[in-house]
């Protein structure tokens, strides 16, 4: 179990502390929801968690197989929906190392579904995955 504490610091911002390490980060309301967008929004953190979870799992898979995963890159877009306001879609653009074959790429794409963040999302959240 990991504890994260969150304190409202005013003006739409919060401060978060990762209990085990003391690492901190801040959030702010996004401009499209009345905030100033000075840092990650809470839903930005969800997108970041999904991206880092997916790429971390791919890296772990590569280490187990002895594949060089250096240079892999994932970009994620978060698209909001309304009524209720929520994340409606994630678009993942994945760039694999140049030496990867199509078979390797297909194998590593299984990490998207294996990611616990993805498994936690509502089935109503649309997912688009593109390999660049």
mmCIF file of N, CA and C in Angstrom:
data_model
loop_
_atom_site.group_PDB
_atom_site.id
_atom_site.type_symbol
_atom_site.label_atom_id
_atom_site.label_comp_id
_atom_site.label_asym_id
_atom_site.label_seq_id
_atom_site.Cartn_x
_atom_site.Cartn_y
_atom_site.Cartn_z
ATOM 1 N N UNK A 1 0.845 -1.180 0.000
ATOM 2 C CA UNK A 1 0.000 0.000 0.000
ATOM 3 C C UNK A 1 0.891 1.244 0.000
ATOM 4 N N UNK A 2 0.539 2.190 -0.819
ATOM 5 C CA UNK A 2 1.246 3.460 -0.884
ATOM 6 C C UNK A 2 0.299 4.570 -0.476
ATOM 7 N N UNK A 3 0.762 5.434 0.415
ATOM 8 C CA UNK A 3 -0.047 6.574 0.817
ATOM 9 C C UNK A 3 0.464 7.827 0.126
ATOM 10 N N UNK A 4 -0.475 8.568 -0.439
ATOM 11 C CA UNK A 4 -0.193 9.870 -1.037
ATOM 12 C C UNK A 4 -1.076 10.869 -0.319
ATOM 13 N N UNK A 5 -0.486 11.943 0.169
ATOM 14 C CA UNK A 5 -1.288 12.965 0.828
ATOM 15 C C UNK A 5 -1.480 14.142 -0.116
ATOM 16 N N UNK A 6 -2.606 14.799 0.040
ATOM 17 C CA UNK A 6 -2.958 15.916 -0.826
ATOM 18 C C UNK A 6 -3.503 17.049 0.035
ATOM 19 N N UNK A 7 -2.961 18.249 -0.178
ATOM 20 C CA UNK A 7 -3.385 19.434 0.562
ATOM 21 C C UNK A 7 -3.830 20.499 -0.420
ATOM 22 N N UNK A 8 -5.011 21.061 -0.208
ATOM 23 C CA UNK A 8 -5.461 22.178 -1.024
ATOM 24 C C UNK A 8 -4.703 23.412 -0.579
ATOM 25 N N UNK A 9 -3.982 24.042 -1.518
ATOM 26 C CA UNK A 9 -3.140 25.189 -1.170
ATOM 27 C C UNK A 9 -3.744 26.512 -1.602
ATOM 28 N N UNK A 10 -4.923 26.471 -2.208
ATOM 29 C CA UNK A 10 -5.610 27.694 -2.601
ATOM 30 C C UNK A 10 -5.494 27.977 -4.086
ATOM 31 N N UNK A 11 -6.392 28.810 -4.574
ATOM 32 C CA UNK A 11 -6.393 29.277 -5.953
ATOM 33 C C UNK A 11 -6.415 28.118 -6.951
ATOM 34 N N UNK A 12 -7.134 27.040 -6.596
ATOM 35 C CA UNK A 12 -7.280 25.915 -7.510
ATOM 36 C C UNK A 12 -6.147 24.906 -7.502
ATOM 37 N N UNK A 13 -5.149 25.119 -6.652
ATOM 38 C CA UNK A 13 -3.979 24.232 -6.633
ATOM 39 C C UNK A 13 -4.003 23.275 -5.443
ATOM 40 N N UNK A 14 -3.390 22.118 -5.653
ATOM 41 C CA UNK A 14 -3.143 21.178 -4.567
ATOM 42 C C UNK A 14 -1.666 20.813 -4.560
ATOM 43 N N UNK A 15 -1.205 20.344 -3.412
ATOM 44 C CA UNK A 15 0.165 19.832 -3.285
ATOM 45 C C UNK A 15 0.058 18.378 -2.852
ATOM 46 N N UNK A 16 0.746 17.512 -3.571
ATOM 47 C CA UNK A 16 0.728 16.079 -3.285
ATOM 48 C C UNK A 16 2.092 15.643 -2.795
ATOM 49 N N UNK A 17 2.099 14.699 -1.856
ATOM 50 C CA UNK A 17 3.348 14.147 -1.342
ATOM 51 C C UNK A 17 3.261 12.630 -1.418
ATOM 52 N N UNK A 18 4.246 12.042 -2.073
ATOM 53 C CA UNK A 18 4.371 10.582 -2.155
ATOM 54 C C UNK A 18 4.980 10.112 -0.848
ATOM 55 N N UNK A 19 4.170 9.418 -0.039
ATOM 56 C CA UNK A 19 4.575 9.024 1.306
ATOM 57 C C UNK A 19 5.910 8.315 1.415
ATOM 58 N N UNK A 20 6.145 7.270 0.614
ATOM 59 C CA UNK A 20 7.389 6.516 0.783
ATOM 60 C C UNK A 20 8.664 7.303 0.479
ATOM 61 N N UNK A 21 8.577 8.289 -0.430
ATOM 62 C CA UNK A 21 9.797 8.987 -0.854
ATOM 63 C C UNK A 21 9.830 10.466 -0.506
ATOM 64 N N UNK A 22 8.669 11.054 -0.232
ATOM 65 C CA UNK A 22 8.611 12.483 0.021
ATOM 66 C C UNK A 22 8.598 13.327 -1.252
ATOM 67 N N UNK A 23 8.592 12.685 -2.415
ATOM 68 C CA UNK A 23 8.528 13.414 -3.679
ATOM 69 C C UNK A 23 7.229 14.200 -3.743
ATOM 70 N N UNK A 24 7.304 15.433 -4.229
ATOM 71 C CA UNK A 24 6.121 16.293 -4.277
ATOM 72 C C UNK A 24 5.799 16.712 -5.703
ATOM 73 N N UNK A 25 4.538 17.024 -5.912
ATOM 74 C CA UNK A 25 4.114 17.662 -7.151
ATOM 75 C C UNK A 25 2.852 18.442 -6.869
ATOM 76 N N UNK A 26 2.529 19.342 -7.789
ATOM 77 C CA UNK A 26 1.353 20.189 -7.625
ATOM 78 C C UNK A 26 0.374 19.933 -8.756
ATOM 79 N N UNK A 27 -0.894 20.237 -8.496
ATOM 80 C CA UNK A 27 -1.902 20.232 -9.550
ATOM 81 C C UNK A 27 -2.603 21.579 -9.559
ATOM 82 N N UNK A 28 -3.211 21.870 -10.685
ATOM 83 C CA UNK A 28 -3.989 23.085 -10.848
ATOM 84 C C UNK A 28 -5.189 22.755 -11.713
ATOM 85 N N UNK A 29 -6.246 23.503 -11.550
ATOM 86 C CA UNK A 29 -7.379 23.360 -12.457
ATOM 87 C C UNK A 29 -6.939 23.748 -13.863
ATOM 88 N N UNK A 30 -7.413 23.050 -14.880
ATOM 89 C CA UNK A 30 -7.063 23.429 -16.249
ATOM 90 C C UNK A 30 -7.850 24.674 -16.677
ATOM 91 N N UNK A 31 -7.326 25.421 -17.644
ATOM 92 C CA UNK A 31 -8.015 26.633 -18.101
ATOM 93 C C UNK A 31 -9.440 26.374 -18.600
ATOM 94 N N UNK A 32 -9.682 25.205 -19.205
ATOM 95 C CA UNK A 32 -11.024 24.934 -19.711
ATOM 96 C C UNK A 32 -12.023 24.586 -18.601
ATOM 97 N N UNK A 33 -11.535 24.586 -17.347
ATOM 98 C CA UNK A 33 -12.422 24.355 -16.210
ATOM 99 C C UNK A 33 -12.242 25.448 -15.154
ATOM 100 N N UNK A 34 -11.859 26.638 -15.610
ATOM 101 C CA UNK A 34 -11.781 27.785 -14.721
ATOM 102 C C UNK A 34 -10.458 27.969 -14.001
ATOM 103 N N UNK A 35 -9.475 27.151 -14.317
ATOM 104 C CA UNK A 35 -8.182 27.267 -13.655
ATOM 105 C C UNK A 35 -7.176 28.052 -14.482
ATOM 106 N N UNK A 36 -5.962 28.059 -13.985
ATOM 107 C CA UNK A 36 -4.888 28.797 -14.654
ATOM 108 C C UNK A 36 -3.922 27.884 -15.397
ATOM 109 N N UNK A 37 -4.035 26.567 -15.213
ATOM 110 C CA UNK A 37 -3.200 25.631 -15.954
ATOM 111 C C UNK A 37 -1.718 25.790 -15.687
ATOM 112 N N UNK A 38 -1.353 26.098 -14.452
ATOM 113 C CA UNK A 38 0.052 26.351 -14.117
ATOM 114 C C UNK A 38 0.873 25.080 -13.998
ATOM 115 N N UNK A 39 0.204 23.943 -13.908
ATOM 116 C CA UNK A 39 0.894 22.656 -13.790
ATOM 117 C C UNK A 39 -0.093 21.560 -14.173
ATOM 118 N N UNK A 40 0.269 20.311 -13.932
ATOM 119 C CA UNK A 40 -0.617 19.200 -14.251
ATOM 120 C C UNK A 40 -1.993 19.397 -13.609
ATOM 121 N N UNK A 41 -3.031 19.017 -14.339
ATOM 122 C CA UNK A 41 -4.362 18.927 -13.735
ATOM 123 C C UNK A 41 -4.514 17.495 -13.218
ATOM 124 N N UNK A 42 -5.516 17.240 -12.384
ATOM 125 C CA UNK A 42 -5.718 15.865 -11.931
ATOM 126 C C UNK A 42 -5.901 14.871 -13.077
ATOM 127 N N UNK A 43 -6.642 15.259 -14.122
ATOM 128 C CA UNK A 43 -6.811 14.327 -15.241
ATOM 129 C C UNK A 43 -5.549 14.219 -16.088
ATOM 130 N N UNK A 44 -4.702 15.257 -16.078
ATOM 131 C CA UNK A 44 -3.380 15.131 -16.713
ATOM 132 C C UNK A 44 -2.564 14.051 -16.012
ATOM 133 N N UNK A 45 -2.686 13.992 -14.682
ATOM 134 C CA UNK A 45 -1.952 12.969 -13.933
ATOM 135 C C UNK A 45 -2.458 11.578 -14.292
ATOM 136 N N UNK A 46 -3.755 11.452 -14.551
ATOM 137 C CA UNK A 46 -4.294 10.174 -14.992
ATOM 138 C C UNK A 46 -3.674 9.775 -16.330
ATOM 139 N N UNK A 47 -3.602 10.719 -17.261
ATOM 140 C CA UNK A 47 -2.976 10.443 -18.557
ATOM 141 C C UNK A 47 -1.501 10.093 -18.379
ATOM 142 N N UNK A 48 -0.816 10.832 -17.520
ATOM 143 C CA UNK A 48 0.599 10.556 -17.262
ATOM 144 C C UNK A 48 0.786 9.178 -16.649
ATOM 145 N N UNK A 49 -0.120 8.814 -15.740
ATOM 146 C CA UNK A 49 -0.043 7.491 -15.117
ATOM 147 C C UNK A 49 -0.237 6.393 -16.161
ATOM 148 N N UNK A 50 -1.178 6.577 -17.068
ATOM 149 C CA UNK A 50 -1.425 5.596 -18.114
ATOM 150 C C UNK A 50 -0.201 5.471 -19.018
ATOM 151 N N UNK A 51 0.360 6.598 -19.422
ATOM 152 C CA UNK A 51 1.530 6.578 -20.312
ATOM 153 C C UNK A 51 2.729 5.920 -19.641
ATOM 154 N N UNK A 52 3.023 6.336 -18.420
ATOM 155 C CA UNK A 52 4.208 5.795 -17.762
ATOM 156 C C UNK A 52 4.018 4.325 -17.401
ATOM 157 N N UNK A 53 2.808 3.934 -17.040
ATOM 158 C CA UNK A 53 2.513 2.536 -16.734
ATOM 159 C C UNK A 53 2.756 1.667 -17.969
ATOM 160 N N UNK A 54 2.230 2.083 -19.101
ATOM 161 C CA UNK A 54 2.366 1.319 -20.333
ATOM 162 C C UNK A 54 3.825 1.188 -20.743
ATOM 163 N N UNK A 55 4.554 2.299 -20.745
ATOM 164 C CA UNK A 55 5.949 2.256 -21.190
ATOM 165 C C UNK A 55 6.829 1.504 -20.193
ATOM 166 N N UNK A 56 6.506 1.592 -18.907
ATOM 167 C CA UNK A 56 7.259 0.850 -17.896
ATOM 168 C C UNK A 56 7.069 -0.659 -18.077
ATOM 169 N N UNK A 57 5.834 -1.073 -18.333
ATOM 170 C CA UNK A 57 5.576 -2.501 -18.556
ATOM 171 C C UNK A 57 6.314 -2.971 -19.809
ATOM 172 N N UNK A 58 6.280 -2.173 -20.869
ATOM 173 C CA UNK A 58 7.017 -2.536 -22.080
ATOM 174 C C UNK A 58 8.506 -2.687 -21.780
ATOM 175 N N UNK A 59 9.047 -1.753 -20.987
ATOM 176 C CA UNK A 59 10.463 -1.823 -20.624
ATOM 177 C C UNK A 59 10.788 -3.075 -19.820
ATOM 178 N N UNK A 60 9.882 -3.448 -18.930
ATOM 179 C CA UNK A 60 10.073 -4.666 -18.132
ATOM 180 C C UNK A 60 10.030 -5.901 -19.031
ATOM 181 N N UNK A 61 9.105 -5.896 -19.992
ATOM 182 C CA UNK A 61 9.010 -7.004 -20.946
ATOM 183 C C UNK A 61 10.301 -7.110 -21.759
ATOM 184 N N UNK A 62 10.812 -5.960 -22.186
ATOM 185 C CA UNK A 62 12.038 -5.943 -22.985
ATOM 186 C C UNK A 62 13.227 -6.464 -22.186
ATOM 187 N N UNK A 63 13.310 -6.064 -20.930
ATOM 188 C CA UNK A 63 14.412 -6.534 -20.077
ATOM 189 C C UNK A 63 14.368 -8.052 -19.930
ATOM 190 N N UNK A 64 13.164 -8.590 -19.762
ATOM 191 C CA UNK A 64 13.020 -10.039 -19.598
ATOM 192 C C UNK A 64 13.412 -10.799 -20.868
ATOM 193 N N UNK A 65 13.208 -10.182 -22.013
ATOM 194 C CA UNK A 65 13.527 -10.822 -23.299
ATOM 195 C C UNK A 65 14.930 -10.495 -23.787
ATOM 196 N N UNK A 66 15.568 -9.531 -23.149
ATOM 197 C CA UNK A 66 16.895 -9.120 -23.603
ATOM 198 C C UNK A 66 16.863 -8.195 -24.804
ATOM 199 N N UNK A 67 15.706 -7.558 -25.051
ATOM 200 C CA UNK A 67 15.592 -6.602 -26.160
ATOM 201 C C UNK A 67 16.041 -5.217 -25.708
ATOM 202 N N UNK A 68 16.720 -4.496 -26.575
ATOM 203 C CA UNK A 68 17.136 -3.124 -26.284
ATOM 204 C C UNK A 68 15.937 -2.208 -26.533
ATOM 205 N N UNK A 69 15.396 -1.644 -25.474
ATOM 206 C CA UNK A 69 14.193 -0.805 -25.552
ATOM 207 C C UNK A 69 14.533 0.685 -25.499
ATOM 208 N N UNK A 70 15.801 0.999 -25.473
ATOM 209 C CA UNK A 70 16.256 2.383 -25.386
ATOM 210 C C UNK A 70 15.675 3.214 -26.531
ATOM 211 N N UNK A 71 15.141 4.362 -26.183
ATOM 212 C CA UNK A 71 14.608 5.279 -27.178
ATOM 213 C C UNK A 71 13.130 5.126 -27.454
ATOM 214 N N UNK A 72 12.493 4.133 -26.863
ATOM 215 C CA UNK A 72 11.048 4.006 -27.042
ATOM 216 C C UNK A 72 10.384 5.267 -26.486
ATOM 217 N N UNK A 73 9.295 5.648 -27.092
ATOM 218 C CA UNK A 73 8.640 6.901 -26.725
ATOM 219 C C UNK A 73 7.129 6.724 -26.814
ATOM 220 N N UNK A 74 6.418 7.327 -25.874
ATOM 221 C CA UNK A 74 4.960 7.297 -25.884
ATOM 222 C C UNK A 74 4.452 8.704 -25.620
ATOM 223 N N UNK A 75 3.592 9.162 -26.480
ATOM 224 C CA UNK A 75 2.920 10.448 -26.303
ATOM 225 C C UNK A 75 1.437 10.151 -26.118
ATOM 226 N N UNK A 76 0.810 10.816 -25.154
ATOM 227 C CA UNK A 76 -0.605 10.564 -24.884
ATOM 228 C C UNK A 76 -1.385 11.869 -24.952
ATOM 229 N N UNK A 77 -2.534 11.802 -25.582
ATOM 230 C CA UNK A 77 -3.455 12.931 -25.620
ATOM 231 C C UNK A 77 -4.683 12.558 -24.793
ATOM 232 N N UNK A 78 -5.116 13.470 -23.988
ATOM 233 C CA UNK A 78 -6.307 13.298 -23.157
ATOM 234 C C UNK A 78 -7.400 14.165 -23.758
ATOM 235 N N UNK A 79 -8.521 13.562 -24.084
ATOM 236 C CA UNK A 79 -9.642 14.289 -24.669
ATOM 237 C C UNK A 79 -10.802 14.234 -23.679
ATOM 238 N N UNK A 80 -11.241 15.398 -23.264
ATOM 239 C CA UNK A 80 -12.298 15.477 -22.262
ATOM 240 C C UNK A 80 -13.674 15.350 -22.911
ATOM 241 N N UNK A 81 -14.602 14.818 -22.135
ATOM 242 C CA UNK A 81 -16.006 14.717 -22.526
ATOM 243 C C UNK A 81 -16.835 15.505 -21.509
ATOM 244 N N UNK A 82 -18.079 15.777 -21.860
ATOM 245 C CA UNK A 82 -18.957 16.546 -20.969
ATOM 246 C C UNK A 82 -20.171 15.723 -20.574
ATOM 247 N N UNK A 83 -20.815 16.163 -19.524
ATOM 248 C CA UNK A 83 -22.095 15.593 -19.064
ATOM 249 C C UNK A 83 -22.051 14.099 -18.810
ATOM 250 N N UNK A 84 -21.341 13.611 -17.855
ATOM 251 C CA UNK A 84 -20.555 14.377 -16.889
ATOM 252 C C UNK A 84 -19.157 14.674 -17.427
ATOM 253 N N UNK A 85 -18.538 15.705 -16.867
ATOM 254 C CA UNK A 85 -17.165 16.050 -17.245
ATOM 255 C C UNK A 85 -16.266 14.904 -16.811
ATOM 256 N N UNK A 86 -15.540 14.358 -17.763
ATOM 257 C CA UNK A 86 -14.669 13.217 -17.515
ATOM 258 C C UNK A 86 -13.709 13.070 -18.686
ATOM 259 N N UNK A 87 -12.743 12.188 -18.537
ATOM 260 C CA UNK A 87 -11.893 11.846 -19.677
ATOM 261 C C UNK A 87 -12.728 10.955 -20.588
ATOM 262 N N UNK A 88 -12.851 11.358 -21.838
ATOM 263 C CA UNK A 88 -13.637 10.593 -22.803
ATOM 264 C C UNK A 88 -12.796 9.699 -23.680
ATOM 265 N N UNK A 89 -11.532 10.107 -23.888
ATOM 266 C CA UNK A 89 -10.672 9.330 -24.784
ATOM 267 C C UNK A 89 -9.208 9.603 -24.468
ATOM 268 N N UNK A 90 -8.418 8.563 -24.641
ATOM 269 C CA UNK A 90 -6.965 8.679 -24.652
ATOM 270 C C UNK A 90 -6.472 8.248 -26.021
ATOM 271 N N UNK A 91 -5.540 9.009 -26.572
ATOM 272 C CA UNK A 91 -4.886 8.647 -27.821
ATOM 273 C C UNK A 91 -3.413 8.454 -27.504
ATOM 274 N N UNK A 92 -2.927 7.235 -27.711
ATOM 275 C CA UNK A 92 -1.525 6.912 -27.451
ATOM 276 C C UNK A 92 -0.787 6.796 -28.772
ATOM 277 N N UNK A 93 0.286 7.538 -28.908
ATOM 278 C CA UNK A 93 1.182 7.436 -30.055
ATOM 279 C C UNK A 93 2.478 6.813 -29.554
ATOM 280 N N UNK A 94 2.768 5.618 -30.040
ATOM 281 C CA UNK A 94 3.918 4.870 -29.556
ATOM 282 C C UNK A 94 4.966 4.779 -30.647
ATOM 283 N N UNK A 95 6.189 5.135 -30.303
ATOM 284 C CA UNK A 95 7.325 5.008 -31.209
ATOM 285 C C UNK A 95 8.279 3.989 -30.604
ATOM 286 N N UNK A 96 8.461 2.893 -31.295
ATOM 287 C CA UNK A 96 9.372 1.847 -30.839
ATOM 288 C C UNK A 96 10.774 2.122 -31.358
ATOM 289 N N UNK A 97 11.783 1.503 -30.755
ATOM 290 C CA UNK A 97 13.136 1.642 -31.286
ATOM 291 C C UNK A 97 13.171 1.248 -32.769
ATOM 292 N N UNK A 98 13.992 1.926 -33.530
ATOM 293 C CA UNK A 98 14.019 1.747 -34.987
ATOM 294 C C UNK A 98 14.312 0.307 -35.403
ATOM 295 N N UNK A 99 15.037 -0.441 -34.599
ATOM 296 C CA UNK A 99 15.408 -1.808 -34.971
ATOM 297 C C UNK A 99 14.309 -2.834 -34.692
ATOM 298 N N UNK A 100 13.197 -2.421 -34.103
ATOM 299 C CA UNK A 100 12.128 -3.370 -33.780
ATOM 300 C C UNK A 100 11.415 -3.847 -35.045
ATOM 301 N N UNK A 101 11.105 -5.136 -35.078
ATOM 302 C CA UNK A 101 10.332 -5.720 -36.177
ATOM 303 C C UNK A 101 8.844 -5.525 -35.905
ATOM 304 N N UNK A 102 8.033 -5.791 -36.905
ATOM 305 C CA UNK A 102 6.579 -5.715 -36.724
ATOM 306 C C UNK A 102 6.109 -6.717 -35.673
ATOM 307 N N UNK A 103 6.734 -7.883 -35.626
ATOM 308 C CA UNK A 103 6.363 -8.893 -34.643
ATOM 309 C C UNK A 103 6.669 -8.401 -33.221
ATOM 310 N N UNK A 104 7.811 -7.765 -33.042
ATOM 311 C CA UNK A 104 8.156 -7.215 -31.725
ATOM 312 C C UNK A 104 7.160 -6.139 -31.321
ATOM 313 N N UNK A 105 6.836 -5.256 -32.236
ATOM 314 C CA UNK A 105 5.887 -4.185 -31.935
ATOM 315 C C UNK A 105 4.546 -4.767 -31.498
ATOM 316 N N UNK A 106 4.072 -5.761 -32.211
ATOM 317 C CA UNK A 106 2.799 -6.394 -31.868
ATOM 318 C C UNK A 106 2.867 -6.999 -30.470
ATOM 319 N N UNK A 107 3.971 -7.674 -30.156
ATOM 320 C CA UNK A 107 4.144 -8.274 -28.834
ATOM 321 C C UNK A 107 4.086 -7.213 -27.742
ATOM 322 N N UNK A 108 4.801 -6.112 -27.926
ATOM 323 C CA UNK A 108 4.864 -5.081 -26.891
ATOM 324 C C UNK A 108 3.567 -4.294 -26.749
ATOM 325 N N UNK A 109 2.759 -4.254 -27.772
ATOM 326 C CA UNK A 109 1.473 -3.553 -27.667
ATOM 327 C C UNK A 109 0.542 -4.213 -26.656
ATOM 328 N N UNK A 110 0.801 -5.460 -26.305
ATOM 329 C CA UNK A 110 -0.017 -6.116 -25.280
ATOM 330 C C UNK A 110 0.106 -5.409 -23.929
ATOM 331 N N UNK A 111 1.155 -4.631 -23.741
ATOM 332 C CA UNK A 111 1.352 -3.901 -22.485
ATOM 333 C C UNK A 111 0.267 -2.855 -22.258
ATOM 334 N N UNK A 112 -0.322 -2.338 -23.335
ATOM 335 C CA UNK A 112 -1.374 -1.332 -23.182
ATOM 336 C C UNK A 112 -2.527 -1.915 -22.361
ATOM 337 N N UNK A 113 -2.952 -3.108 -22.705
ATOM 338 C CA UNK A 113 -4.061 -3.738 -21.984
ATOM 339 C C UNK A 113 -3.632 -4.299 -20.637
ATOM 340 N N UNK A 114 -2.366 -4.636 -20.484
ATOM 341 C CA UNK A 114 -1.873 -5.186 -19.216
ATOM 342 C C UNK A 114 -1.687 -4.117 -18.148
ATOM 343 N N UNK A 115 -1.633 -2.874 -18.545
ATOM 344 C CA UNK A 115 -1.397 -1.766 -17.623
ATOM 345 C C UNK A 115 -2.527 -1.673 -16.593
ATOM 346 N N UNK A 116 -2.204 -1.692 -15.294
ATOM 347 C CA UNK A 116 -3.243 -1.570 -14.264
ATOM 348 C C UNK A 116 -4.050 -0.275 -14.354
ATOM 349 N N UNK A 117 -3.442 0.794 -14.830
ATOM 350 C CA UNK A 117 -4.194 2.048 -14.983
ATOM 351 C C UNK A 117 -5.282 1.841 -16.038
ATOM 352 N N UNK A 118 -4.923 1.240 -17.159
ATOM 353 C CA UNK A 118 -5.909 0.965 -18.205
ATOM 354 C C UNK A 118 -7.001 0.043 -17.689
ATOM 355 N N UNK A 119 -6.630 -0.964 -16.933
ATOM 356 C CA UNK A 119 -7.603 -1.908 -16.396
ATOM 357 C C UNK A 119 -8.553 -1.242 -15.394
ATOM 358 N N UNK A 120 -8.143 -0.137 -14.811
ATOM 359 C CA UNK A 120 -8.951 0.582 -13.831
ATOM 360 C C UNK A 120 -9.945 1.536 -14.497
ATOM 361 N N UNK A 121 -9.660 1.941 -15.714
ATOM 362 C CA UNK A 121 -10.515 2.899 -16.404
ATOM 363 C C UNK A 121 -11.879 2.294 -16.737
ATOM 364 N N UNK A 122 -12.881 3.142 -16.762
ATOM 365 C CA UNK A 122 -14.213 2.743 -17.207
ATOM 366 C C UNK A 122 -14.134 2.280 -18.660
ATOM 367 N N UNK A 123 -14.943 1.324 -18.998
ATOM 368 C CA UNK A 123 -15.005 0.846 -20.389
ATOM 369 C C UNK A 123 -15.573 1.926 -21.316
ATOM 370 N N UNK A 124 -16.133 2.999 -20.736
ATOM 371 C CA UNK A 124 -16.658 4.102 -21.536
ATOM 372 C C UNK A 124 -15.561 5.014 -22.069
ATOM 373 N N UNK A 125 -14.335 4.865 -21.558
ATOM 374 C CA UNK A 125 -13.226 5.690 -22.026
ATOM 375 C C UNK A 125 -12.688 5.073 -23.312
ATOM 376 N N UNK A 126 -12.786 5.813 -24.399
ATOM 377 C CA UNK A 126 -12.312 5.342 -25.703
ATOM 378 C C UNK A 126 -10.785 5.330 -25.703
ATOM 379 N N UNK A 127 -10.213 4.343 -26.368
ATOM 380 C CA UNK A 127 -8.764 4.242 -26.466
ATOM 381 C C UNK A 127 -8.367 4.080 -27.919
ATOM 382 N N UNK A 128 -7.476 4.958 -28.375
ATOM 383 C CA UNK A 128 -6.907 4.870 -29.709
ATOM 384 C C UNK A 128 -5.405 4.716 -29.553
ATOM 385 N N UNK A 129 -4.851 3.660 -30.165
ATOM 386 C CA UNK A 129 -3.418 3.412 -30.100
ATOM 387 C C UNK A 129 -2.873 3.457 -31.512
ATOM 388 N N UNK A 130 -1.860 4.298 -31.712
ATOM 389 C CA UNK A 130 -1.208 4.406 -33.014
ATOM 390 C C UNK A 130 0.273 4.121 -32.845
ATOM 391 N N UNK A 131 0.812 3.328 -33.747
ATOM 392 C CA UNK A 131 2.245 3.063 -33.749
ATOM 393 C C UNK A 131 2.860 3.933 -34.829
ATOM 394 N N UNK A 132 3.796 4.761 -34.406
ATOM 395 C CA UNK A 132 4.428 5.701 -35.364
ATOM 396 C C UNK A 132 5.726 5.141 -35.882
#
